[in-house]
Amino acid sequence: MTANGIMKLQRFENGTIYGIGEKRGLSYKEGILYVEGVAIPHLARVLGTPLYVYSQESLEKSIKAYKEAFENTLVCYAVKANANIAIVRYFAQQGLGAEVSSLGELQVAIEAGISPEKILFSGVGKSETAIKKAIKASIGYFIVESSMEMEILHELARRMDKKVFVAIRICPDIPVDTHPYLATALLESKFGLSIEEAFALFLATKKMPYIAANAIHFHLGSQIMDLSIFDKALSVAESLFYRLKSQGINIEVIDVGGGIAIAYSAVDKEPSPRQWAEVLFPYAERMGVQLIIEPGRSLVAHAGTLITRVHYLKQKGMKRFIIVDAGMHTFIRPALYGAVHRVIPVIPHENAFIKADIVGPLCEESDFLAKEVLLPEVQRGDLLAVLDTGAYGFSMHSCYGLHPHPTEVFINGESYQYIHPSAVHFPHS
Ligand code: LLP
């Protein structure tokens, strides 16, 4: 081992080189990457790869930060970020609510033990089956996005003779500094209604005896670094609040959606739940409303690590490729949003660093996990760990190319709960 080699290995052991560690429940012990008390090579051997591993310790930390910052606020976890039943059950045990946007997510939330009154049902395309199931379960709020949806909801509620609570989603028409696919607050987006349309719809609900529309909702987008846009959106919501009041409609709840970013790279600075609360609280206090938030990514992203095995190494001209068994079908964020996730070796070798693209087995140029990554040289059969894949990782996977579902495992200390891929159910709606 060269002096240089020793240094590099030690840097991995400390976990400092990529700034991994506590937040993710990951650490190197004697040169092997562990999730909490479990060695990753052991998991990969027993469960196979590609494999998503989730750390309870990491979840505990993110929940704690939310609980400390957000007293008297209903925190509804956005299940679309990660619908793994063990994760949703853990959030249920911690008293969190859930934001769901399909029949499948609704079923997972209920099965996981989230109290129905803490469930919010959002999305522009709710199916009738899902609406009926949600009415039957007496969920907290339907987040309504159009007048046609409101009419259907009212009709179904009338037929079932059950009054439902509704939040109308407004679109404050604010540009959000994030990937264009993740910005949802501009008028051209499919989400929500303009302020005038929302105002008119609130008034229309006065004639709908099965609808209690006493809440305003917005969701500005995702991976939002600059929290000042919540300030802008809340001032729009506040003026609507007073206009509605003057018409005899009392808004009791403001739901500001989710969206706060996490740091994927060592240079990004992650906004904290406390900073978010500081922007939101003055508005909620002034209006005297109950606040709801719907974080997804910021609760689960750091808790998940994707483990993949190296199939082949390939040199083509000047370029090096590491071909692994995970690809865009396993984890689509790099392909879809150009997202950059750190990749680290599970057992770093003590040799020179190489620069390579990490690519999957699919027949597309978009099938990559990372580009131009600096890694200690890897060998066929080695394991790599893709960090911060707990949010929008497994939940966005596909079976493209007829590759199997990745496996998921939930770690708590030295024990682990394996979620068999066949347990993942996507009911038809
Ligand atoms: N509430 C609603 C109504 C939402 O649509 C979303 C996310 C959230 C809450 C949670 O947002 P978060 O806190 O996770 O940012 N696939 C993309 C993210 C799409 C977000 C969709 N909606 C990605 O991988 O970055």
PDB file of C-alpha atoms and ligand atoms in Angstrom, residues 78 80 99 122 169 182 219 222-223 258-260 294-297 333 337 392 396, ligand 1:
ATOM      1  CA  ALA A  78     -45.720  13.317   1.010  1.00  0.00           C
ATOM      2  CA  LYS A  80     -44.986   9.912  -3.299  1.00  0.00           C
ATOM      3  CA  GLU A  99     -50.273  13.602   1.726  1.00  0.00           C
ATOM      4  CA  SER A 122     -54.092  15.847  -3.637  1.00  0.00           C
ATOM      5  CA  ARG A 169     -55.265  24.626  -4.517  1.00  0.00           C
ATOM      6  CA  LEU A 182     -40.307  20.657 -10.473  1.00  0.00           C
ATOM      7  CA  HIS A 219     -47.483  23.617  -3.465  1.00  0.00           C
ATOM      8  CA  SER A 222     -39.743  20.773  -5.238  1.00  0.00           C
ATOM      9  CA  GLN A 223     -36.049  21.065  -4.349  1.00  0.00           C
ATOM     10  CA  GLY A 258     -43.822  20.708   0.552  1.00  0.00           C
ATOM     11  CA  GLY A 259     -40.764  21.448  -1.449  1.00  0.00           C
ATOM     12  CA  ILE A 260     -37.819  22.334   0.718  1.00  0.00           C
ATOM     13  CA  GLU A 294     -46.281  18.392   3.312  1.00  0.00           C
ATOM     14  CA  PRO A 295     -42.562  17.641   3.231  1.00  0.00           C
ATOM     15  CA  GLY A 296     -41.413  14.643   1.234  1.00  0.00           C
ATOM     16  CA  ARG A 297     -37.811  14.832   0.095  1.00  0.00           C
ATOM     17  CA  ARG A 333     -33.407  11.330 -11.243  1.00  0.00           C
ATOM     18  CA  TYR A 337     -33.640  16.041 -14.139  1.00  0.00           C
ATOM     19  CA  TYR A 392     -38.104   9.739  -5.563  1.00  0.00           C
ATOM     20  CA  MET A 396     -40.105   6.364  -9.569  1.00  0.00           C
TER      21      MET A 396
HETATM   22  N1  LLP B   1     -47.181  18.109  -1.746  1.00  0.00           N
HETATM   23  C1  LLP B   1     -47.524  17.989  -3.041  1.00  0.00           C
HETATM   24  C2  LLP B   1     -48.883  18.349  -3.455  1.00  0.00           C
HETATM   25  C3  LLP B   1     -46.593  17.539  -3.979  1.00  0.00           C
HETATM   26  O1  LLP B   1     -46.940  17.429  -5.261  1.00  0.00           O
HETATM   27  C4  LLP B   1     -45.296  17.197  -3.550  1.00  0.00           C
HETATM   28  C5  LLP B   1     -44.291  16.708  -4.499  1.00  0.00           C
HETATM   29  C6  LLP B   1     -44.979  17.327  -2.181  1.00  0.00           C
HETATM   30  C7  LLP B   1     -45.954  17.792  -1.305  1.00  0.00           C
HETATM   31  C8  LLP B   1     -43.633  16.982  -1.618  1.00  0.00           C
HETATM   32  O2  LLP B   1     -42.613  17.775  -2.141  1.00  0.00           O
HETATM   33  P1  LLP B   1     -41.102  17.624  -1.610  1.00  0.00           P
HETATM   34  O3  LLP B   1     -41.061  18.086  -0.175  1.00  0.00           O
HETATM   35  O4  LLP B   1     -40.730  16.206  -1.718  1.00  0.00           O
HETATM   36  O5  LLP B   1     -40.323  18.476  -2.506  1.00  0.00           O
HETATM   37  N2  LLP B   1     -39.675  13.558  -8.676  1.00  0.00           N
HETATM   38  C9  LLP B   1     -39.123  14.846  -8.332  1.00  0.00           C
HETATM   39  C10 LLP B   1     -39.911  15.563  -7.253  1.00  0.00           C
HETATM   40  C11 LLP B   1     -41.376  15.735  -7.623  1.00  0.00           C
HETATM   41  C12 LLP B   1     -42.198  16.330  -6.507  1.00  0.00           C
HETATM   42  C13 LLP B   1     -43.651  16.113  -6.747  1.00  0.00           C
HETATM   43  N3  LLP B   1     -44.503  16.649  -5.756  1.00  0.00           N
HETATM   44  C14 LLP B   1     -37.660  14.664  -7.945  1.00  0.00           C
HETATM   45  O6  LLP B   1     -37.141  13.558  -7.981  1.00  0.00           O
HETATM   46  O7  LLP B   1     -36.987  15.640  -7.634  1.00  0.00           O
END
